[in-house]
Amino acid sequence: MLAGKRILLIIGGGIAAYKSLELIRRLQDAGASVVPVLTRAGTEFVTPLSVSAFAGVKVHQDLFDLTSEAEMGHIQLSRSADLVVVAPATADLMAKMARGHANDLASTLLLATDTPVLLAPAMNVRMWEHKATQRNLSLLKQDGVKVVGPNEGNMACGEFGPGRMAEPQEILTAIANHFKQGPLQGRRVLVTSGPTHEPIDPVRYIANRSSGAQGSSIAAALRDLGAEVIFVTGPAEVPPPQGVTVVAVQSALEMEAAVKSALPVDAGVFAAAVADWRVASASDQKLKKSKDGLPELVFKENPDILKTISHLEEGRPPLMVGFAAETNDVLENATAKRLRKGCDWIVANDVSPATGIMGGSENAVTLITEGGAESWPRMDKVEVAQKLAERIATELGAL
Ligand code: CTP
């Protein structure tokens, strides 16, 4: 079932750590190889000797273990796996992950890894239900981290409720599901995201407002359906998802070049808020205040990337999806935009300040295709992304 898969198993400090020994056995029985990492708190519950005896290999414990650093640096360790599993994932480990701390081996590996991560949380009910933990959980999910459990039941601390770590068999099933081939397996999809920054001089730029949240969620949703995702992103606030090929750009010209070199693809989703103009001759030195008055900026039009790629005679992706961020006459403008840009679909949304969509976590979109307009109810940007990814998979004949 998991033949040839390499699992980096991080065992956190919780009473459920003993179950991780059984998980190691089950993973090995399923054909996976396991590299174990034990946190300092984890050693209070299981010994390094028992973990390495079960795994049949050395257990990694210290960030500054020089022998290990020589054999295999922590960066390499974090990337040599097909999946990182954290079981038990304590409230503390989740908080560190959500905030990007790296002050021990486990948190450093989790920050340095570019492989997908699966958490099996385990903690006291109140800790699990605490707003801080739920906030961290939601941040981690936005980052594409997968979660199995926790289950409800009697806990070692005598309380009852959610917080028990999922059973080894459930964790094994979640791991197996992760490796199941999605419907978009073998398909290559391009996603553009974020704003572009158009330099005025080395310290100033003009840009569009965009957090990159919607683009990131779309890339993650397509990845989850098994697609190979090329994620061309401007300087966004939201980090790119794990498990996609990230091409970071600054300006519209750089984005256009990156998009062209990502071709051929089966579908292109253009969620970036590209600046329509750039400063014609950006200064390579900082503009100084002068007595002669204000600087005059002369603008030049940027290439319309969506339009250019939609009109390619050779190499046009079979499905081109654009976005239309409008503040008024949304349907009318977006319908006209679909025809003008030559793309197949337009995902239209109302970004007028009253909607709170720009920079918020929700979106209310209308999908405009050749067949007409279909309004989706207002929902989380992650759900919009999943629905759109499924529509793309259906359109490509993969679902
Ligand atoms: N787009 C693009 N390249 C540009 C401008 C926009 O690829 N230079 C793409 C966006 O990624 C989005 C779509 O075109 O998918 C529509 O972007 P939008 O800003 O709404 O449209 P504009 O063409 O800029 O039209 P207008 O500003 O006139 O509404």
Tab-separated table of C-alpha atoms and ligand atoms in Angstrom:
chain	number	residue	atom	x	y	z
A	1	MET	CA	0.000	0.000	0.000
A	2	LEU	CA	2.825	2.440	0.851
A	3	ALA	CA	5.677	0.667	-0.899
A	4	GLY	CA	8.707	2.907	-1.314
A	5	LYS	CA	7.170	5.850	0.567
A	6	ARG	CA	9.419	7.663	3.020
A	7	ILE	CA	7.737	9.039	6.130
A	8	LEU	CA	9.411	11.484	8.492
A	9	LEU	CA	7.598	10.845	11.779
A	10	ILE	CA	7.832	13.582	14.406
A	11	ILE	CA	6.804	12.322	17.835
A	12	GLY	CA	5.743	15.144	20.136
A	13	GLY	CA	5.423	15.107	23.904
A	14	GLY	CA	2.085	13.612	24.828
A	15	ILE	CA	0.744	10.519	26.519
A	16	ALA	CA	-0.330	9.336	23.028
A	17	ALA	CA	3.341	9.048	21.999
A	18	TYR	CA	3.218	5.327	22.822
A	19	LYS	CA	0.705	4.880	19.970
A	20	SER	CA	3.330	6.199	17.568
A	21	LEU	CA	5.384	3.076	18.166
A	22	GLU	CA	2.488	1.039	16.806
A	23	LEU	CA	2.163	3.508	13.944
A	24	ILE	CA	5.813	2.882	13.007
A	25	ARG	CA	5.125	-0.866	12.902
A	26	ARG	CA	2.005	-0.431	10.782
A	27	LEU	CA	3.733	1.929	8.370
A	28	GLN	CA	6.542	-0.567	7.903
A	29	ASP	CA	4.072	-3.417	7.402
A	30	ALA	CA	2.486	-1.283	4.656
A	31	GLY	CA	5.878	-0.977	2.927
A	32	ALA	CA	6.906	2.532	4.049
A	33	SER	CA	10.248	3.451	5.570
A	34	VAL	CA	10.116	5.612	8.669
A	35	VAL	CA	12.685	8.155	9.851
A	36	PRO	CA	11.743	9.080	13.434
A	37	VAL	CA	12.292	12.409	15.173
A	38	LEU	CA	11.613	12.661	18.904
A	39	THR	CA	11.087	16.015	20.601
A	40	ARG	CA	12.570	16.668	24.036
A	41	ALA	CA	9.086	16.502	25.556
A	42	GLY	CA	8.490	13.288	23.611
A	43	THR	CA	11.345	11.608	25.511
A	44	GLU	CA	9.252	12.008	28.690
A	45	PHE	CA	6.767	9.531	27.235
A	46	VAL	CA	8.772	7.140	25.048
A	47	THR	CA	12.508	6.483	25.096
A	48	PRO	CA	14.776	7.107	22.101
A	49	LEU	CA	15.858	3.492	22.401
A	50	SER	CA	12.327	2.128	21.964
A	51	VAL	CA	11.651	4.440	19.007
A	52	SER	CA	14.839	3.483	17.174
A	53	ALA	CA	14.293	-0.193	18.025
A	54	PHE	CA	10.835	-0.055	16.431
A	55	ALA	CA	11.992	1.975	13.438
A	56	GLY	CA	15.214	0.020	12.958
A	57	VAL	CA	17.075	3.286	12.326
A	58	LYS	CA	18.552	6.110	14.367
A	59	VAL	CA	16.089	8.489	16.008
A	60	HIS	CA	16.894	12.176	15.417
A	61	GLN	CA	16.647	14.410	18.479
A	62	ASP	CA	18.978	17.386	18.390
A	63	LEU	CA	19.138	20.401	16.142
A	64	PHE	CA	22.840	20.789	16.758
A	65	ASP	CA	23.893	17.176	16.465
A	66	LEU	CA	27.170	17.611	14.641
A	67	THR	CA	27.508	13.998	13.519
A	68	SER	CA	24.086	14.150	11.990
A	69	GLU	CA	24.722	17.571	10.493
A	70	ALA	CA	27.719	16.070	8.731
A	71	GLU	CA	25.791	13.008	7.574
A	72	MET	CA	22.509	14.707	6.800
A	73	GLY	CA	21.720	18.352	7.540
A	74	HIS	CA	18.334	19.194	8.986
A	75	ILE	CA	17.310	20.819	5.716
A	76	GLN	CA	18.007	17.629	3.826
A	77	LEU	CA	16.330	15.563	6.534
A	78	SER	CA	13.196	17.690	6.204
A	79	ARG	CA	13.066	17.229	2.461
A	80	SER	CA	14.080	13.633	2.043
A	81	ALA	CA	10.601	12.383	2.956
A	82	ASP	CA	7.461	12.005	0.840
A	83	LEU	CA	5.321	13.021	3.810
A	84	VAL	CA	5.978	14.504	7.245
A	85	VAL	CA	3.680	13.084	9.935
A	86	VAL	CA	3.455	14.703	13.358
A	87	ALA	CA	1.958	12.254	15.899
A	88	PRO	CA	1.163	13.256	18.527
A	89	ALA	CA	0.968	16.902	17.455
A	90	THR	CA	0.821	18.835	20.716
A	91	ALA	CA	-0.750	22.280	21.166
A	92	ASP	CA	2.767	23.654	21.530
A	93	LEU	CA	4.032	22.084	18.295
A	94	MET	CA	0.974	23.373	16.437
A	95	ALA	CA	1.531	26.878	17.813
A	96	LYS	CA	5.175	26.796	16.776
A	97	MET	CA	4.248	25.604	13.293
A	98	ALA	CA	1.523	28.221	12.859
A	99	ARG	CA	3.912	31.004	13.871
A	100	GLY	CA	6.967	29.665	12.074
A	101	HIS	CA	9.168	29.105	15.127
A	102	ALA	CA	12.324	27.068	14.679
A	103	ASN	CA	13.923	26.596	18.073
A	104	ASP	CA	14.369	22.832	18.169
A	105	LEU	CA	14.835	20.031	15.650
A	106	ALA	CA	11.122	19.269	15.130
A	107	SER	CA	10.022	22.881	14.584
A	108	THR	CA	13.035	23.579	12.354
A	109	LEU	CA	12.240	20.559	10.188
A	110	LEU	CA	8.613	21.653	9.939
A	111	LEU	CA	9.637	25.140	8.865
A	112	ALA	CA	12.275	23.947	6.406
A	113	THR	CA	10.277	21.216	4.739
A	114	ASP	CA	8.753	21.514	1.302
A	115	THR	CA	6.893	18.208	1.607
A	116	PRO	CA	3.245	17.914	2.682
A	117	VAL	CA	2.568	17.619	6.408
A	118	LEU	CA	-0.071	15.543	8.228
A	119	LEU	CA	-0.859	16.267	11.879
A	120	ALA	CA	-2.448	13.918	14.403
A	121	PRO	CA	-3.253	16.333	17.243
A	122	ALA	CA	-3.480	15.082	20.817
A	123	MET	CA	-4.114	17.228	23.864
A	124	ASN	CA	-6.451	17.998	26.730
A	125	VAL	CA	-10.010	18.943	25.663
A	126	ARG	CA	-9.756	22.534	26.932
A	127	MET	CA	-6.445	22.994	25.186
A	128	TRP	CA	-7.937	21.687	21.937
A	129	GLU	CA	-11.001	23.891	22.227
A	130	HIS	CA	-9.037	26.980	23.247
A	131	LYS	CA	-9.361	29.839	20.748
A	132	ALA	CA	-5.588	29.983	20.351
A	133	THR	CA	-5.361	26.318	19.287
A	134	GLN	CA	-8.356	26.651	16.973
A	135	ARG	CA	-6.800	29.783	15.467
A	136	ASN	CA	-3.530	27.933	14.907
A	137	LEU	CA	-5.417	24.984	13.406
A	138	SER	CA	-7.166	27.259	10.950
A	139	LEU	CA	-3.866	28.938	9.965
A	140	LEU	CA	-2.231	25.549	9.463
A	141	LYS	CA	-5.117	24.343	7.295
A	142	GLN	CA	-4.811	27.483	5.187
A	143	ASP	CA	-1.144	26.574	4.739
A	144	GLY	CA	-2.233	23.222	3.311
A	145	VAL	CA	-1.413	21.125	6.373
A	146	LYS	CA	-3.640	18.043	6.646
A	147	VAL	CA	-5.109	16.914	9.926
A	148	VAL	CA	-6.421	13.563	11.167
A	149	GLY	CA	-8.428	13.523	14.400
A	150	PRO	CA	-8.483	14.228	17.245
A	151	ASN	CA	-11.162	11.816	18.439
A	152	GLU	CA	-13.622	12.246	21.223
A	153	GLY	CA	-13.406	10.074	24.304
A	154	ASN	CA	-12.119	9.631	27.816
A	155	MET	CA	-8.741	11.207	28.202
A	156	ALA	CA	-5.747	10.291	30.290
A	157	CYS	CA	-6.283	13.501	32.273
A	158	GLY	CA	-9.743	12.291	33.351
A	159	GLU	CA	-11.747	14.662	31.136
A	160	PHE	CA	-14.015	13.774	28.240
A	161	GLY	CA	-14.239	15.346	24.781
A	162	PRO	CA	-12.207	15.870	21.614
A	163	GLY	CA	-8.458	15.665	22.107
A	164	ARG	CA	-7.543	11.980	21.906
A	165	MET	CA	-5.059	11.226	19.158
A	166	ALA	CA	-6.518	9.292	16.213
A	167	GLU	CA	-5.794	5.568	16.392
A	168	PRO	CA	-2.713	4.279	14.479
A	169	GLN	CA	-5.011	2.589	11.931
A	170	GLU	CA	-6.854	5.884	11.281
A	171	ILE	CA	-3.554	7.720	10.843
A	172	LEU	CA	-2.393	4.983	8.479
A	173	THR	CA	-5.601	5.361	6.433
A	174	ALA	CA	-5.122	9.159	6.265
A	175	ILE	CA	-1.545	8.587	5.065
A	176	ALA	CA	-2.725	6.076	2.453
A	177	ASN	CA	-5.430	8.517	1.297
A	178	HIS	CA	-2.806	11.207	0.931
A	179	PHE	CA	-0.889	9.026	-1.517
A	180	LYS	CA	-3.969	7.963	-3.482
A	181	GLN	CA	-3.751	9.281	-6.985
A	182	GLY	CA	-6.063	12.259	-7.451
A	183	PRO	CA	-8.150	12.785	-10.610
A	184	LEU	CA	-5.717	15.436	-11.891
A	185	GLN	CA	-2.703	13.122	-11.600
A	186	GLY	CA	-0.495	13.639	-14.634
A	187	ARG	CA	-2.076	17.027	-15.447
A	188	ARG	CA	-0.079	20.233	-15.305
A	189	VAL	CA	-1.836	23.402	-14.199
A	190	LEU	CA	-0.565	26.960	-13.999
A	191	VAL	CA	-1.853	29.396	-11.361
A	192	THR	CA	-0.905	33.082	-11.195
A	193	SER	CA	-1.420	34.841	-7.884
A	194	GLY	CA	-0.741	37.923	-5.786
A	195	PRO	CA	-0.065	41.479	-6.857
A	196	THR	CA	2.746	42.699	-9.065
A	197	HIS	CA	5.089	45.450	-7.953
A	198	GLU	CA	6.089	47.936	-10.634
A	199	PRO	CA	9.194	49.856	-9.621
A	200	ILE	CA	9.332	53.652	-9.638
A	201	ASP	CA	12.871	53.598	-8.279
A	202	PRO	CA	14.788	51.077	-6.132
A	203	VAL	CA	12.667	51.869	-3.041
A	204	ARG	CA	9.244	52.773	-4.415
A	205	TYR	CA	6.697	50.896	-6.459
A	206	ILE	CA	3.086	50.945	-7.585
A	207	ALA	CA	0.945	47.884	-7.026
A	208	ASN	CA	-2.555	46.478	-6.895
A	209	ARG	CA	-4.104	45.402	-3.607
A	210	SER	CA	-4.030	41.617	-3.331
A	211	SER	CA	-3.236	39.272	-0.444
A	212	GLY	CA	-2.792	36.288	-2.752
A	213	ALA	CA	-5.176	34.262	-0.538
A	214	GLN	CA	-7.499	33.156	-3.324
A	215	GLY	CA	-4.660	32.194	-5.691
A	216	SER	CA	-2.869	30.212	-2.962
A	217	SER	CA	-6.040	28.294	-2.084
A	218	ILE	CA	-6.668	27.465	-5.741
A	219	ALA	CA	-3.133	26.136	-6.148
A	220	ALA	CA	-3.567	24.020	-2.987
A	221	ALA	CA	-6.941	22.670	-4.134
A	222	LEU	CA	-5.546	21.689	-7.553
A	223	ARG	CA	-2.546	20.062	-5.839
A	224	ASP	CA	-4.922	18.121	-3.610
A	225	LEU	CA	-6.634	16.732	-6.721
A	226	GLY	CA	-3.252	15.435	-7.837
A	227	ALA	CA	-2.246	18.112	-10.368
A	228	GLU	CA	1.311	19.263	-10.866
A	229	VAL	CA	0.921	22.971	-10.068
A	230	ILE	CA	3.180	25.737	-11.335
A	231	PHE	CA	2.486	28.656	-9.018
A	232	VAL	CA	3.660	31.985	-10.450
A	233	THR	CA	3.288	34.492	-7.657
A	234	GLY	CA	3.932	38.169	-7.158
A	235	PRO	CA	4.886	39.468	-3.685
A	236	ALA	CA	1.810	38.202	-1.814
A	237	GLU	CA	1.030	38.405	1.914
A	238	VAL	CA	-0.137	34.791	2.083
A	239	PRO	CA	2.670	32.215	1.725
A	240	PRO	CA	2.570	29.830	-1.231
A	241	PRO	CA	1.191	26.359	-0.500
A	242	GLN	CA	3.516	23.433	0.002
A	243	GLY	CA	3.868	20.784	-2.671
A	244	VAL	CA	3.662	23.143	-5.675
A	245	THR	CA	6.397	24.555	-7.893
A	246	VAL	CA	6.756	28.175	-6.840
A	247	VAL	CA	8.042	30.773	-9.305
A	248	ALA	CA	8.362	34.083	-7.455
A	249	VAL	CA	8.217	37.268	-9.541
A	250	GLN	CA	7.929	40.995	-8.856
A	251	SER	CA	6.650	42.773	-11.955
A	252	ALA	CA	4.098	42.079	-14.689
A	253	LEU	CA	6.890	41.645	-17.231
A	254	GLU	CA	8.541	39.022	-15.028
A	255	MET	CA	5.175	37.321	-14.501
A	256	GLU	CA	4.556	37.175	-18.250
A	257	ALA	CA	7.976	35.603	-18.852
A	258	ALA	CA	7.421	33.049	-16.053
A	259	VAL	CA	3.976	32.144	-17.402
A	260	LYS	CA	5.325	31.652	-20.923
A	261	SER	CA	8.097	29.416	-19.725
A	262	ALA	CA	5.624	27.308	-17.690
A	263	LEU	CA	3.782	26.286	-20.883
A	264	PRO	CA	2.543	23.819	-22.008
A	265	VAL	CA	-0.119	23.290	-19.338
A	266	ASP	CA	-3.547	21.649	-19.357
A	267	ALA	CA	-5.174	24.645	-17.688
A	268	GLY	CA	-4.218	28.150	-16.643
A	269	VAL	CA	-5.873	29.941	-13.724
A	270	PHE	CA	-5.036	33.639	-13.715
A	271	ALA	CA	-5.847	34.847	-10.225
A	272	ALA	CA	-3.086	37.483	-10.040
A	273	ALA	CA	-3.960	41.143	-9.640
A	274	VAL	CA	-1.537	42.354	-12.289
A	275	ALA	CA	-0.770	46.076	-12.377
A	276	ASP	CA	-2.046	47.439	-15.669
A	277	TRP	CA	0.709	50.030	-15.972
A	278	ARG	CA	4.365	50.323	-15.154
A	279	VAL	CA	6.564	53.380	-14.924
A	280	ALA	CA	8.040	53.798	-18.402
A	281	SER	CA	11.577	54.461	-17.285
A	282	ALA	CA	11.993	53.410	-13.671
A	283	SER	CA	14.966	55.128	-12.115
A	284	ASP	CA	17.848	52.949	-10.994
A	285	GLN	CA	18.635	55.504	-8.306
A	286	LYS	CA	16.364	56.727	-5.557
A	287	LEU	CA	14.439	59.824	-6.680
A	288	LYS	CA	15.301	62.765	-4.428
A	289	LYS	CA	13.042	65.606	-3.368
A	290	SER	CA	14.042	68.602	-5.420
A	291	LYS	CA	13.250	72.277	-5.541
A	292	ASP	CA	12.161	71.825	-9.143
A	293	GLY	CA	8.854	70.306	-8.022
A	294	LEU	CA	7.295	66.862	-8.047
A	295	PRO	CA	8.632	63.998	-10.162
A	296	GLU	CA	6.595	63.268	-13.256
A	297	LEU	CA	5.849	59.622	-13.770
A	298	VAL	CA	5.191	58.503	-17.313
A	299	PHE	CA	3.277	55.235	-17.495
A	300	LYS	CA	3.473	52.470	-20.022
A	301	GLU	CA	0.909	49.717	-20.450
A	302	ASN	CA	1.847	46.297	-19.117
A	303	PRO	CA	1.204	43.204	-21.213
A	304	ASP	CA	-2.184	41.630	-20.540
A	305	ILE	CA	-0.935	38.164	-19.670
A	306	LEU	CA	-4.321	36.424	-19.658
A	307	LYS	CA	-5.243	37.941	-23.026
A	308	THR	CA	-1.877	37.156	-24.596
A	309	ILE	CA	-1.921	33.503	-23.532
A	310	SER	CA	-5.623	33.107	-24.438
A	311	HIS	CA	-4.854	34.268	-27.973
A	312	LEU	CA	-1.807	32.086	-28.546
A	313	GLU	CA	-2.141	30.207	-31.807
A	314	GLU	CA	0.219	27.539	-30.627
A	315	GLY	CA	0.390	26.250	-27.085
A	316	ARG	CA	-2.818	27.850	-25.783
A	317	PRO	CA	-3.818	25.833	-22.700
A	318	PRO	CA	-7.053	23.908	-23.396
A	319	LEU	CA	-8.734	25.671	-20.451
A	320	MET	CA	-8.075	29.331	-19.640
A	321	VAL	CA	-9.635	30.752	-16.476
A	322	GLY	CA	-9.490	34.461	-15.703
A	323	PHE	CA	-10.709	36.517	-12.777
A	324	ALA	CA	-12.634	39.754	-12.892
A	325	ALA	CA	-12.413	41.923	-9.829
A	326	GLU	CA	-15.135	44.518	-10.260
A	327	THR	CA	-16.609	47.220	-8.075
A	328	ASN	CA	-19.771	47.854	-10.110
A	329	ASP	CA	-21.921	46.217	-12.807
A	330	VAL	CA	-20.121	42.978	-11.973
A	331	LEU	CA	-21.943	40.624	-14.355
A	332	GLU	CA	-22.001	42.970	-17.298
A	333	ASN	CA	-18.338	43.939	-16.955
A	334	ALA	CA	-17.173	40.374	-16.347
A	335	THR	CA	-19.150	38.971	-19.277
A	336	ALA	CA	-17.593	41.563	-21.575
A	337	LYS	CA	-14.180	40.859	-20.054
A	338	ARG	CA	-14.433	37.131	-20.878
A	339	LEU	CA	-14.942	37.933	-24.540
A	340	ARG	CA	-12.316	40.678	-24.606
A	341	LYS	CA	-9.671	38.512	-22.979
A	342	GLY	CA	-10.519	35.413	-25.034
A	343	CYS	CA	-10.481	33.115	-21.998
A	344	ASP	CA	-12.931	30.239	-21.492
A	345	TRP	CA	-14.140	31.086	-18.010
A	346	ILE	CA	-14.197	34.189	-15.864
A	347	VAL	CA	-14.563	34.017	-12.112
A	348	ALA	CA	-16.187	37.332	-11.281
A	349	ASN	CA	-16.297	38.949	-7.883
A	350	ASP	CA	-17.417	42.202	-6.352
A	351	VAL	CA	-14.442	43.757	-4.589
A	352	SER	CA	-16.111	47.007	-3.563
A	353	PRO	CA	-15.008	47.835	0.014
A	354	ALA	CA	-18.479	47.184	1.481
A	355	THR	CA	-18.230	43.457	0.621
A	356	GLY	CA	-15.080	42.976	2.755
A	357	ILE	CA	-13.835	40.461	0.162
A	358	MET	CA	-10.529	42.178	-0.596
A	359	GLY	CA	-8.175	41.005	2.144
A	360	GLY	CA	-10.950	38.972	3.835
A	361	SER	CA	-11.293	35.196	4.145
A	362	GLU	CA	-14.555	34.855	2.188
A	363	ASN	CA	-15.511	35.313	-1.423
A	364	ALA	CA	-18.779	35.441	-3.365
A	365	VAL	CA	-18.156	34.635	-7.010
A	366	THR	CA	-20.034	34.154	-10.246
A	367	LEU	CA	-18.605	31.704	-12.750
A	368	ILE	CA	-19.105	32.953	-16.277
A	369	THR	CA	-18.695	30.449	-19.090
A	370	GLU	CA	-19.864	30.247	-22.665
A	371	GLY	CA	-23.072	28.688	-21.291
A	372	GLY	CA	-23.943	31.595	-19.010
A	373	ALA	CA	-23.450	32.866	-15.470
A	374	GLU	CA	-23.647	30.784	-12.312
A	375	SER	CA	-23.598	32.524	-8.929
A	376	TRP	CA	-22.046	30.632	-6.033
A	377	PRO	CA	-23.106	31.426	-2.472
A	378	ARG	CA	-20.679	33.444	-0.350
A	379	MET	CA	-18.189	30.991	1.166
A	380	ASP	CA	-14.676	30.651	2.484
A	381	LYS	CA	-11.969	31.308	-0.134
A	382	VAL	CA	-10.709	27.751	0.496
A	383	GLU	CA	-14.147	26.364	-0.431
A	384	VAL	CA	-14.357	28.557	-3.543
A	385	ALA	CA	-10.968	27.142	-4.523
A	386	GLN	CA	-12.062	23.533	-3.982
A	387	LYS	CA	-15.256	24.038	-5.987
A	388	LEU	CA	-13.334	25.684	-8.814
A	389	ALA	CA	-10.673	22.931	-8.802
A	390	GLU	CA	-13.403	20.297	-9.080
A	391	ARG	CA	-15.006	22.170	-11.987
A	392	ILE	CA	-11.632	22.333	-13.706
A	393	ALA	CA	-11.111	18.579	-13.181
A	394	THR	CA	-14.580	17.905	-14.644
A	395	GLU	CA	-13.907	20.162	-17.625
A	396	LEU	CA	-10.629	18.383	-18.308
A	397	GLY	CA	-12.529	15.088	-18.271
A	398	ALA	CA	-10.750	13.944	-15.130
A	399	LEU	CA	-13.784	13.598	-12.834
B	1	CTP	N1	-4.635	40.097	-16.080
B	1	CTP	C1	-3.462	39.738	-16.675
B	1	CTP	N2	-2.565	40.691	-17.060
B	1	CTP	C2	-2.829	42.005	-16.863
B	1	CTP	C3	-4.039	42.394	-16.237
B	1	CTP	C4	-4.927	41.412	-15.861
B	1	CTP	O1	-3.214	38.535	-16.836
B	1	CTP	N3	-1.941	42.906	-17.234
B	1	CTP	C5	-5.613	39.061	-15.729
B	1	CTP	C6	-5.889	38.912	-14.253
B	1	CTP	O2	-5.029	37.933	-13.667
B	1	CTP	C7	-7.340	38.461	-14.224
B	1	CTP	C8	-7.932	39.138	-15.438
B	1	CTP	O3	-6.831	39.449	-16.274
B	1	CTP	O4	-7.463	37.068	-14.446
B	1	CTP	C9	-8.740	40.359	-15.196
B	1	CTP	O5	-8.071	41.294	-14.423
B	1	CTP	P1	-8.740	42.688	-14.123
B	1	CTP	O6	-7.755	43.511	-13.364
B	1	CTP	O7	-10.104	42.512	-13.520
B	1	CTP	O8	-8.969	43.226	-15.590
B	1	CTP	P2	-8.286	44.325	-16.431
B	1	CTP	O9	-7.857	43.717	-17.703
B	1	CTP	O10	-7.227	45.004	-15.644
B	1	CTP	O11	-9.498	45.256	-16.736
B	1	CTP	P3	-10.018	46.586	-15.992
B	1	CTP	O12	-8.924	47.009	-15.053
B	1	CTP	O13	-10.263	47.487	-17.098
B	1	CTP	O14	-11.267	46.151	-15.277
